[in-house]
Every structure is written in C-alpha cells, then in structure tokens.
Coordinates of C-alpha atoms in Angstrom, one line a residue:
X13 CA -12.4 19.4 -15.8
X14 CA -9.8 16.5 -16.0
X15 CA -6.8 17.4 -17.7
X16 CA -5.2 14.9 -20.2
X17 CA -1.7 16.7 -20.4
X18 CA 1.1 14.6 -18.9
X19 CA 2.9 15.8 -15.8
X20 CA 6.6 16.5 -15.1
X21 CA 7.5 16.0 -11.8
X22 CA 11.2 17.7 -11.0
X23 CA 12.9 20.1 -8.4
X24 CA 16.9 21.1 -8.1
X25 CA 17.0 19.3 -4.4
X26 CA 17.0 16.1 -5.4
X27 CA 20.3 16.7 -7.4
X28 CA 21.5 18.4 -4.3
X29 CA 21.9 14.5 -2.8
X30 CA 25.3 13.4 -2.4
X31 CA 26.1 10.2 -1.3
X32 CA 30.5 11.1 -1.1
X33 CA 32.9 10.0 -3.5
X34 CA 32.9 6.5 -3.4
X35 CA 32.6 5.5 -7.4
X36 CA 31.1 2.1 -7.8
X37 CA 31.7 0.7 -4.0
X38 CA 29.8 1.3 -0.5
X39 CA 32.5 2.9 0.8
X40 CA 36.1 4.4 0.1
X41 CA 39.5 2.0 1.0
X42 CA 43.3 1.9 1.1
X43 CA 43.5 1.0 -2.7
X44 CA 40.5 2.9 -4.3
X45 CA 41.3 6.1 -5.7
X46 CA 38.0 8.0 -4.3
X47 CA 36.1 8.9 -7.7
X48 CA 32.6 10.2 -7.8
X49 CA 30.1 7.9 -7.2
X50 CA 28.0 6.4 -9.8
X51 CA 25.1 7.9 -8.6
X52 CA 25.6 11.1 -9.4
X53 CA 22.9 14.0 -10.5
X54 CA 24.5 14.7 -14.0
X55 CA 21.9 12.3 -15.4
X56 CA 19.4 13.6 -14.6
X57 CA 20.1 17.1 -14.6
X58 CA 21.1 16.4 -18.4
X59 CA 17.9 15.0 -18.8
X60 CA 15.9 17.8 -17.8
X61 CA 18.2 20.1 -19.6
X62 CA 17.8 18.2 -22.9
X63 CA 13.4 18.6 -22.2
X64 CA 14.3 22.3 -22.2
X65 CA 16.3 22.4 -25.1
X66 CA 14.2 20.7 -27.3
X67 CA 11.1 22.2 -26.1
X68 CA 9.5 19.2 -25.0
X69 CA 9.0 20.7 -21.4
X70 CA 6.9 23.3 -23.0
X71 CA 4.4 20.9 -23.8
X72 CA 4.3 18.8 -20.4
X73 CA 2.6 20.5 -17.2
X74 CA 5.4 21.1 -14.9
X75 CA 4.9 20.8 -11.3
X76 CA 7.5 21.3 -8.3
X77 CA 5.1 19.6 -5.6
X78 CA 6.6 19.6 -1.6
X79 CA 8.9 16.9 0.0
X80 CA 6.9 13.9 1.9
X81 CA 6.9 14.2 5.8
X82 CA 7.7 12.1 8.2
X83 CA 3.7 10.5 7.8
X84 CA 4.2 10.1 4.3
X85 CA 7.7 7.8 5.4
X86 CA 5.9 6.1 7.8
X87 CA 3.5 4.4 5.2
X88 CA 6.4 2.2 4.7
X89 CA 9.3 2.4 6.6
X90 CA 9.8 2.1 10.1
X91 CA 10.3 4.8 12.5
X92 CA 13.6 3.3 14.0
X93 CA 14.9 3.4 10.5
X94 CA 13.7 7.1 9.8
X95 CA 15.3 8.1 13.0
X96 CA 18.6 6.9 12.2
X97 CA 18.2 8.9 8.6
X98 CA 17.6 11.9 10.6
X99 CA 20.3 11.1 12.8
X100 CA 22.7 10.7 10.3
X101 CA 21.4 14.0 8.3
X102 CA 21.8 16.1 11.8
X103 CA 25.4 14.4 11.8
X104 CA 26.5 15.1 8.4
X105 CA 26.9 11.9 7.0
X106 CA 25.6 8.2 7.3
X107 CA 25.6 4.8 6.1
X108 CA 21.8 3.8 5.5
X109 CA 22.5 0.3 4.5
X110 CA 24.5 -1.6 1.7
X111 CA 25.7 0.7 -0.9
X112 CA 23.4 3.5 0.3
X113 CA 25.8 6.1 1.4
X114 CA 24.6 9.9 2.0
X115 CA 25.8 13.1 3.5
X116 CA 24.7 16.4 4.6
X117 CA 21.5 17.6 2.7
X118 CA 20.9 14.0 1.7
X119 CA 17.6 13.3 3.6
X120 CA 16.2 16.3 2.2
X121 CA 17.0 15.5 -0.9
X122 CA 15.5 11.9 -0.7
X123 CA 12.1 13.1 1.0
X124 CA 11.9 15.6 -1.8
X125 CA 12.2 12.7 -4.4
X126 CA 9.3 10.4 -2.5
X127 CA 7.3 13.8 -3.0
X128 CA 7.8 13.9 -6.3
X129 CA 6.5 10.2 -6.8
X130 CA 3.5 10.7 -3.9
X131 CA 2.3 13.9 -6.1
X132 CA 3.1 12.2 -9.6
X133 CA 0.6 8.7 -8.7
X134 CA -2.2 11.2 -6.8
X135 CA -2.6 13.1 -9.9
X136 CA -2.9 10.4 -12.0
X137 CA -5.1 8.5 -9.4
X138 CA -7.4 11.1 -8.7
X139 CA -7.7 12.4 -12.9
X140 CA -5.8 15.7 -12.4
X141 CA -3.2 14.2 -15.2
X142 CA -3.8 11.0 -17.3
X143 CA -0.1 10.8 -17.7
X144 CA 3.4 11.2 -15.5
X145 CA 6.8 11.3 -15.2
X146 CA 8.6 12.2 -12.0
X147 CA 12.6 12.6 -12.5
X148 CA 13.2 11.5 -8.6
X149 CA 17.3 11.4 -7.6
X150 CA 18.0 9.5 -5.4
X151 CA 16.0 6.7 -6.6
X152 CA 14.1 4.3 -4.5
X153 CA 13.5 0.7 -6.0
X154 CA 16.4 -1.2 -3.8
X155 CA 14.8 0.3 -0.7
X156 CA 13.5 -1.9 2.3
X157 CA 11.3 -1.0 5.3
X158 CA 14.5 -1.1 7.5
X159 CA 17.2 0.3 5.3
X160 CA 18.4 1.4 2.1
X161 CA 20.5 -0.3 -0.1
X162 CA 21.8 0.3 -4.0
X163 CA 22.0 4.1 -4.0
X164 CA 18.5 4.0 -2.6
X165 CA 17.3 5.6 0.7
X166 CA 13.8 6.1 0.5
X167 CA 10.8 3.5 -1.7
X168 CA 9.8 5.8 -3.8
X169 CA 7.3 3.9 -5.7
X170 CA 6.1 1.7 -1.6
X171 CA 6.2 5.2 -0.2
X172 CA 3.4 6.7 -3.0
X173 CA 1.7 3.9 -3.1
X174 CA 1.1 2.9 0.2
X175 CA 0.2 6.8 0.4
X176 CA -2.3 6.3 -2.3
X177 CA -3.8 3.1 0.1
X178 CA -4.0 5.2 3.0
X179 CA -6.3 8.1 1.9
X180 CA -7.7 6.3 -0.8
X181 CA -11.6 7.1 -1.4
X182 CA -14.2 5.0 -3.9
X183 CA -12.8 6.2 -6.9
X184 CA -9.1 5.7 -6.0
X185 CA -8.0 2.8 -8.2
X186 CA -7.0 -0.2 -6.2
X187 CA -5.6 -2.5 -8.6
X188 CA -2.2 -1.3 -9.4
X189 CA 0.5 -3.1 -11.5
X190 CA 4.1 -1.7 -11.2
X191 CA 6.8 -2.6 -13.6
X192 CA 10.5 -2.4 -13.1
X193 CA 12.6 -2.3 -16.1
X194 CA 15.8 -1.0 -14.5
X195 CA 18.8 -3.3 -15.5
X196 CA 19.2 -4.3 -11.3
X197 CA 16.0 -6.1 -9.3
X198 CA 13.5 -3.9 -8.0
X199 CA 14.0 -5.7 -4.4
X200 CA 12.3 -3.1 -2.3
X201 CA 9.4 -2.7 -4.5
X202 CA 8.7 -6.3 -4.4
X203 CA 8.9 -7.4 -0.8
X204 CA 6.5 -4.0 -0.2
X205 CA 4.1 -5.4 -1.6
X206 CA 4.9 -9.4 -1.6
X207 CA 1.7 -10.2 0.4
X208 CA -0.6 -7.7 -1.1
X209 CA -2.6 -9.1 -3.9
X210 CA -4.3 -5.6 -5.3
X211 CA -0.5 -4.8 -6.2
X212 CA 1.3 -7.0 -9.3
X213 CA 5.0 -6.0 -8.5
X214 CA 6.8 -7.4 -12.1
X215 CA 10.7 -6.9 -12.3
X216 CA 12.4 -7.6 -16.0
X217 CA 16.4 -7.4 -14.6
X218 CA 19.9 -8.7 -16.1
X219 CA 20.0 -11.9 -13.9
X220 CA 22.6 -12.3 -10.4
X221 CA 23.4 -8.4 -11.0
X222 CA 22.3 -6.7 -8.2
X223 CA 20.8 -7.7 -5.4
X224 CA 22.5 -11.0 -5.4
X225 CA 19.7 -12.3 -3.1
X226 CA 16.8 -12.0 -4.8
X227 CA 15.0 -11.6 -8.0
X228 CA 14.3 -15.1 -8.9
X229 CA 11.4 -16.7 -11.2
X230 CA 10.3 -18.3 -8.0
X231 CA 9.6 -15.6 -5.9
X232 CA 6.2 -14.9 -6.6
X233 CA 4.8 -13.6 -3.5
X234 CA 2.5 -15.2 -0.9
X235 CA -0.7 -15.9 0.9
X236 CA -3.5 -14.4 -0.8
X237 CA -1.1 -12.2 -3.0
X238 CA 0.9 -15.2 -4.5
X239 CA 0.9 -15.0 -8.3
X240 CA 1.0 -11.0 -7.7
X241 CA 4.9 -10.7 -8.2
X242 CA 6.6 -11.7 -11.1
X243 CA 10.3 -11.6 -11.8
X244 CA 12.1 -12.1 -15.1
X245 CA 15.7 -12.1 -14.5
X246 CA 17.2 -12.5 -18.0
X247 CA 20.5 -13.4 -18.8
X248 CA 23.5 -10.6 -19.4
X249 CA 23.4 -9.7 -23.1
X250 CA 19.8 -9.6 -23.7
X251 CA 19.0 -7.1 -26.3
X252 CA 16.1 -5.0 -28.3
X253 CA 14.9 -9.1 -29.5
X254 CA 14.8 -10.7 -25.8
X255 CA 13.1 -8.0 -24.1
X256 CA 10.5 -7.6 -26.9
X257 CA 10.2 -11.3 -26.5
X258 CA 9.6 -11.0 -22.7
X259 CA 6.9 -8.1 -22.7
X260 CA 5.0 -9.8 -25.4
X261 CA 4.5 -13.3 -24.4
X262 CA 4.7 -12.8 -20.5
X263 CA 4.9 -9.5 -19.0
X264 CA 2.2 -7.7 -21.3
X265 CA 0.1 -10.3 -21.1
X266 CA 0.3 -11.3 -16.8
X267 CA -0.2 -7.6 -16.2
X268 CA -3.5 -7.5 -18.9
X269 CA -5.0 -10.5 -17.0
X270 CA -4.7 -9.0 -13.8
X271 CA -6.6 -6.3 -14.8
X272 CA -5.1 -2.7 -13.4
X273 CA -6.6 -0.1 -12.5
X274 CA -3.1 2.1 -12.8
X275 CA 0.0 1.3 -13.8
X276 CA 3.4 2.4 -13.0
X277 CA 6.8 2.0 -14.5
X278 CA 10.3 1.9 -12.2
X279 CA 11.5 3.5 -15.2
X280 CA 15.5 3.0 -15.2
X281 CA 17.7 3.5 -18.3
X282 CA 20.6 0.9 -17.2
X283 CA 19.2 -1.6 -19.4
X284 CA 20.6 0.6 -22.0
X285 CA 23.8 -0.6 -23.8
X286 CA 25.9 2.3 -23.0
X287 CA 25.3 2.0 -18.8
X288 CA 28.4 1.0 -16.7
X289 CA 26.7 -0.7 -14.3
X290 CA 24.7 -3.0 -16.7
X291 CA 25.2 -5.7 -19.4
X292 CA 22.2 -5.2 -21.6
X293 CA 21.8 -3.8 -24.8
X294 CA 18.6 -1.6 -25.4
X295 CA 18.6 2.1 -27.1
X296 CA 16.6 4.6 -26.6
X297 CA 14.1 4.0 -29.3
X298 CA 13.5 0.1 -27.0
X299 CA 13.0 2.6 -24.1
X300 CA 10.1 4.2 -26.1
X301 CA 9.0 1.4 -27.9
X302 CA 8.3 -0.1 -24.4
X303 CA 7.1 3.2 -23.3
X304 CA 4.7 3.1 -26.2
X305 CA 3.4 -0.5 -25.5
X306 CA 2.3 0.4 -21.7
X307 CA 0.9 3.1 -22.7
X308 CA -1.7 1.4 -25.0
X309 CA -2.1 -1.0 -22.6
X310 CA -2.9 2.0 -20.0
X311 CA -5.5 3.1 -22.8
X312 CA -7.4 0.1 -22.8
X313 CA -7.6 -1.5 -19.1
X314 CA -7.4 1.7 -16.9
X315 CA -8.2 4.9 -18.8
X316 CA -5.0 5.5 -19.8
X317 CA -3.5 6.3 -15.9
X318 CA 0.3 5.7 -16.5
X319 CA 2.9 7.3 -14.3
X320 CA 6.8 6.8 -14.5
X321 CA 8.9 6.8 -12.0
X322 CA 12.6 7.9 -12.6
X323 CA 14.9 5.1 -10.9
X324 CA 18.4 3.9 -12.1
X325 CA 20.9 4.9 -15.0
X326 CA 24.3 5.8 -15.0
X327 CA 25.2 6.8 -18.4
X328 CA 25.3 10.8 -18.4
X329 CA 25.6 10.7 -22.3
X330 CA 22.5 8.5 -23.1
X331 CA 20.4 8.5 -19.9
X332 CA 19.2 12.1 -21.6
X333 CA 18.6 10.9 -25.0
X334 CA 16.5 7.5 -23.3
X335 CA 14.5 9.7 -20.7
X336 CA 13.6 12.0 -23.9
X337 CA 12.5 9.5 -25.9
X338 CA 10.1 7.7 -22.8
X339 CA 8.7 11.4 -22.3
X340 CA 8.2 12.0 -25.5
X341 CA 6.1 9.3 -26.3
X342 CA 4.4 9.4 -22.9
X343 CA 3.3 12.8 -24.1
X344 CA 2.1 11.9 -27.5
X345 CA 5.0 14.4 -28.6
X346 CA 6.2 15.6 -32.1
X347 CA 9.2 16.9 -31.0
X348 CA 12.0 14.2 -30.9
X349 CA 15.9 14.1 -30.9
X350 CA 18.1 12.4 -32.9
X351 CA 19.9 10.1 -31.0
X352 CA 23.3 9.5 -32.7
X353 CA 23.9 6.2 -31.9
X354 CA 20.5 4.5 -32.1
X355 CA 21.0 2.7 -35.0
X356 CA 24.5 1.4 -34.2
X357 CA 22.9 0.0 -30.9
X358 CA 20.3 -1.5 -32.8
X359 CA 22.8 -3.1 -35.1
X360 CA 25.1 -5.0 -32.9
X361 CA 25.5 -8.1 -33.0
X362 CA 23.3 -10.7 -31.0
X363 CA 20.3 -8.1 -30.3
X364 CA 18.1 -10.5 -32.1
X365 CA 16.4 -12.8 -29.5
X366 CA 18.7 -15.5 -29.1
X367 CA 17.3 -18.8 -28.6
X368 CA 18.7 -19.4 -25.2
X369 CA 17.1 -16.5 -24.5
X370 CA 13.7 -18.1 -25.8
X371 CA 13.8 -21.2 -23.9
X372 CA 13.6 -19.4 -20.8
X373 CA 11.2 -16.7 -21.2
X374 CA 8.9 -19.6 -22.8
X375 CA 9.9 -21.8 -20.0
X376 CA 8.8 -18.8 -17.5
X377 CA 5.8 -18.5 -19.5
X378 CA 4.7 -22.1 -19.1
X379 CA 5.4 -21.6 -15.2
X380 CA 3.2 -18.7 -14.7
X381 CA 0.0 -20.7 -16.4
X382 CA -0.4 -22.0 -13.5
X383 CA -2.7 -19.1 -12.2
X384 CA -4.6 -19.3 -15.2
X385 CA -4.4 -19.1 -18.8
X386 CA -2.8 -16.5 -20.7
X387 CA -4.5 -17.0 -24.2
X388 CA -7.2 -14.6 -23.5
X389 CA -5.0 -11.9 -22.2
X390 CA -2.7 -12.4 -25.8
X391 CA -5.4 -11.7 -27.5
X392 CA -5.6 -8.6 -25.6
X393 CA -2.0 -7.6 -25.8
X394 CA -2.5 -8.0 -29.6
X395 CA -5.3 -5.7 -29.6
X396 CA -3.4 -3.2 -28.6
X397 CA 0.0 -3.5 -29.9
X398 CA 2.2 -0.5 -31.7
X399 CA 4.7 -0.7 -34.3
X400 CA 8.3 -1.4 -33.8
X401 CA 10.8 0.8 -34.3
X402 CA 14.6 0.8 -34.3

C-alpha cells in the first residue's frame, strides 16, 4: 500500500562535517581571528532537537537511509573531481573549491547528505511517501560538476536527481520542477540542469549576493531546455510582501504551466530576517506559508509528490523555529511552536511589497510571456491558493 506519511530524512554524520575554523571566509589569514565557520551543524542539530521536543518527529516516518557511492557521485560530477575529494579526505583536509573548505571525516559526511536527498526523491518518486524533508549538512545547491563552492561539496538535489533519471522506469515522474528559496543563487542546481528541458530549475535569491557570477533574469537555459530555468534575483530588503508578490504572479504560476510531475524545494532558511549571511526579511510563518502554497500546488499537478531538501541557514536561533514550521505544515501537523519573534518580523518596517519591488517582478513577469501565456496558469494558482498568515 502507498503510504501518505511524510518522511524525515536525518543521520548524526552529516553534522560530523567540518569545514575548519574559518568564520565567514574561504580560508583563515594574518588579520582574521579564526572563528567557527558559518556553516556549522548547530542548525541543524537544533532543528532536529526542536522536532523531538515538540513531538512533531513522532508523527513523521523517520528514516536513516545509507550514504551515496561513488556511482551515485558519478551521475553528476566528474571522476577527476571525486578523486581529488577522496584525496583530500585520505589527507585530512582540502580545499574543494571557492569557499568549500573540509577536513577529515568531511567526504563522509557529504556522501551521507546526497544519500539523504537520493532516498528522500526515490520515495516520493516511486509512492513509498507523498511527502519529504531531508535535513542534509553540508548542503549542496552551490555545487558544480568540477568543484564545490559556498560551503557546498556535493549537488545534493543534481546528484538525486540525475539518480532518479538513471534508473528511472514508466512510472518514474519525468517532469520535475525544483525551487530554490535559499537567500544565495542555487548556481549548481541550475547549470545541472541548464540544457535539460524535463527539469524547470527556478531560483528566488537576494540579488549580487552570492555567487556574484550568476543568477540573473537572463539566464534561462538553452537549446531545447531554454525557458526551463528561471531566476528571480530580488533586491536586498525584500520582505513577507515581495516574495508573496513573486510566487504568485511568476514563480507559482511558470512552475503550474510547466506541468510537474514532482517538485522539490532547495529549502534554505537565510531568507529569514535574522540570518547573517542574508539581507531579507521573511519569518517563519513566510517559510510555511510558502511551504503551504507548494504544497497545494503538489496536490493538484502531481499527486501531491513534494520533497524538501535542507540547504542554507545560518541563524542557530531561528533556523529551528523556520525548519519547524516548513515540516509542520509539510506534515499536515497540529502540533506547532510559538515562535517568539514572528510577529515583530512581520511588523517591520518595509515588509509590505514596495513598489520598486513591483516594477521588477512585473517587469520579469512580462519577460517570461514570451514562452507562452500565463493567464491560464493564474487561474490555476488561484485554484489552489491557502490563506495568509503572519
């Protein structure tokens, strides 16, 4: 029988990762006071402590599935690469690319964590769960073929996904959208798939962040697959108003006309307006809100097959209290936790969309028409739309 629960995806390895003490830089120097880098576990680890506290994890169907191999690596990146991980590992330290420093026990940790997100989007694929959530550390999204970069060793999400491609059968869903709502550009995600049009790649990002080289409107991927990739990088400041704006008139309705058969979410918290590494201003209740719009999105276009994928957030206080709410709501959960600072978020000043803010997401939205009309898709989107909440 296919179960409808909602799977948790977690093991203690990935927290084991630990990429030195470097704080917000790729490496240590004559005037940096080493600190702990800002990719640390506490999180997470916080997040899944919270899930036992409240009780929530007694209502999810916990699973603890094994790291990917080297096969499972080689869907997407290349072996050179994967050899110089291993290297490094055997070494006790390496550099895998910019920003993506790791030590001993890293690799292990990082091929647990593509595990994680390989077993997460095969149960959901195959009906074993209609709904996931794998807490993966390190995370994956700034991952390339060739390298890592932004705390990221391994794709994650290009790693499952190709995966899923590979032993796919006639019932394996083939048109997947993923969305990244992490605060930095899901760069790896999007130039795995940039020429793959059963793939919609859309990133929603605080603009000129991180990576400073892509992430632009105008990237929009290529050959048969252009019109597949979407990018929305807004401007820093954009709160609760601007990214509601954003899902409703473009992102909600490009991924309903494109017509997924799964969808998964890079789900980062550093949108949120207590991250360090992020100027944005969500809380968690945005976090669910957005959670909760996917999700009847899911319900209508693809039999509700949702998974999320754990990827950035750097705030150890409120990445918890955001990751709750998302899995709460993923679960169709009663129990919830009162986040103490909610409605202060909520109440700052300028998280109503601003109409600079408008301009461009309508100016994006008149861009993307040209691969067709979105009006049917709205109506859609409106079909299917859950209440706000603050």
């Amino acid at each position: 029988m296919t179960s409808r629960s909602c799977g948790f995806y977690w093991h203690e390895r990935c927290f084991w990762h630990d990429p030195g003490a470097i704080g917000v830089f790729s490496a240590p120097g004559e005037y940096l006071q080493p600190q702990p880098a800002s990719e640390s576990p506490e999180s997470k680890r916080r997040l899944k402590n919270l899930l036992e506290v409240s009780g929530l994890i007694d209502e999810l169907t916990v699973s603890k599935p094994p790291a990917a191999t080297r096969d499972d690596l080689e869907c997407f990146h290349t072996p050179r690469y994967l050899d110089e991980l291993e290297a490094g590992s055997q070494r006790g330290w390496g550099d895998a690319g910019e920003g993506a420093p790791y030590t001993a026990g890293s690799l292990a940790a990082a091929r647990q964590s593509a595990g994680l997100a390989i077993a997460a989007i095969d149960d959901v694929a195959h009906g074993r769960r209609r709904t996931a959530y794998a807490l993966c550390r390190p995370p994956g999204h700034h991952a390339e073929a060739d390298r890592g970069r932004g705390f990221c060793l391994l794709g994650n999400i290009p790693i499952a996904l190709k995966h899923l491609q590979k032993h796919r059968s006639e019932s394996t869903p083939r048109r997947i959208a993923v969305i990244d709502w992490d605060v930095h550009h899901g760069n790896g995600t999007q130039a795995a798939f940039y020429n793959d049009p059963e793939v919609f790649s859309v990133s929603i990002h605080q603009a000129g962040n991180y990576p400073l080289d892509t992430g632009e409107f105008e990237e929009q991927g290529q050959g048969d697959a252009l019109g597949t990739t979407l990018n929305l990088p807004l401007p820093p400041g954009c709160g609760i108003g601007a990214y509601r704006h954003a899902l409703q008139r473009l992102v909600l309705p490009a991924v309903a006309a494109f017509q997924p058969e799964m969808i998964v979410i890079a789900c980062g918290y550093d949108a949120c307006g207590k991250d360090p590494l992020g100027k944005m201003l969500l809380n968690s209740a945005a976090f669910a809100e957005m959670t909760a719009q996917f999700q009847a999105l899911a319900d209508r276009l693809c039999q509700g097959r949702l998974v999320m994928i754990h990827e950035g957030g750097y705030s150890e206080g409120y990445v918890p209290l955001c990751g709750h709410a998302v899995i709460a709501t993923l679960a169709n959960s009663g129990i919830h936790v009162h986040d103490p600072q909610n409605v202060e978020i909520a109440a700052w000043k300028y998280q109503s969309l601003q109409p600079h803010q408008r301009e461009l997401i309508e100016s994006w939205r008149r861009g993307w028409e040209r691969y067709g009309s979105l009006r049917e898709a709205d109506a859609l989107v409106a079909s299917c739309q859950v209440g706000h909440s603050r």
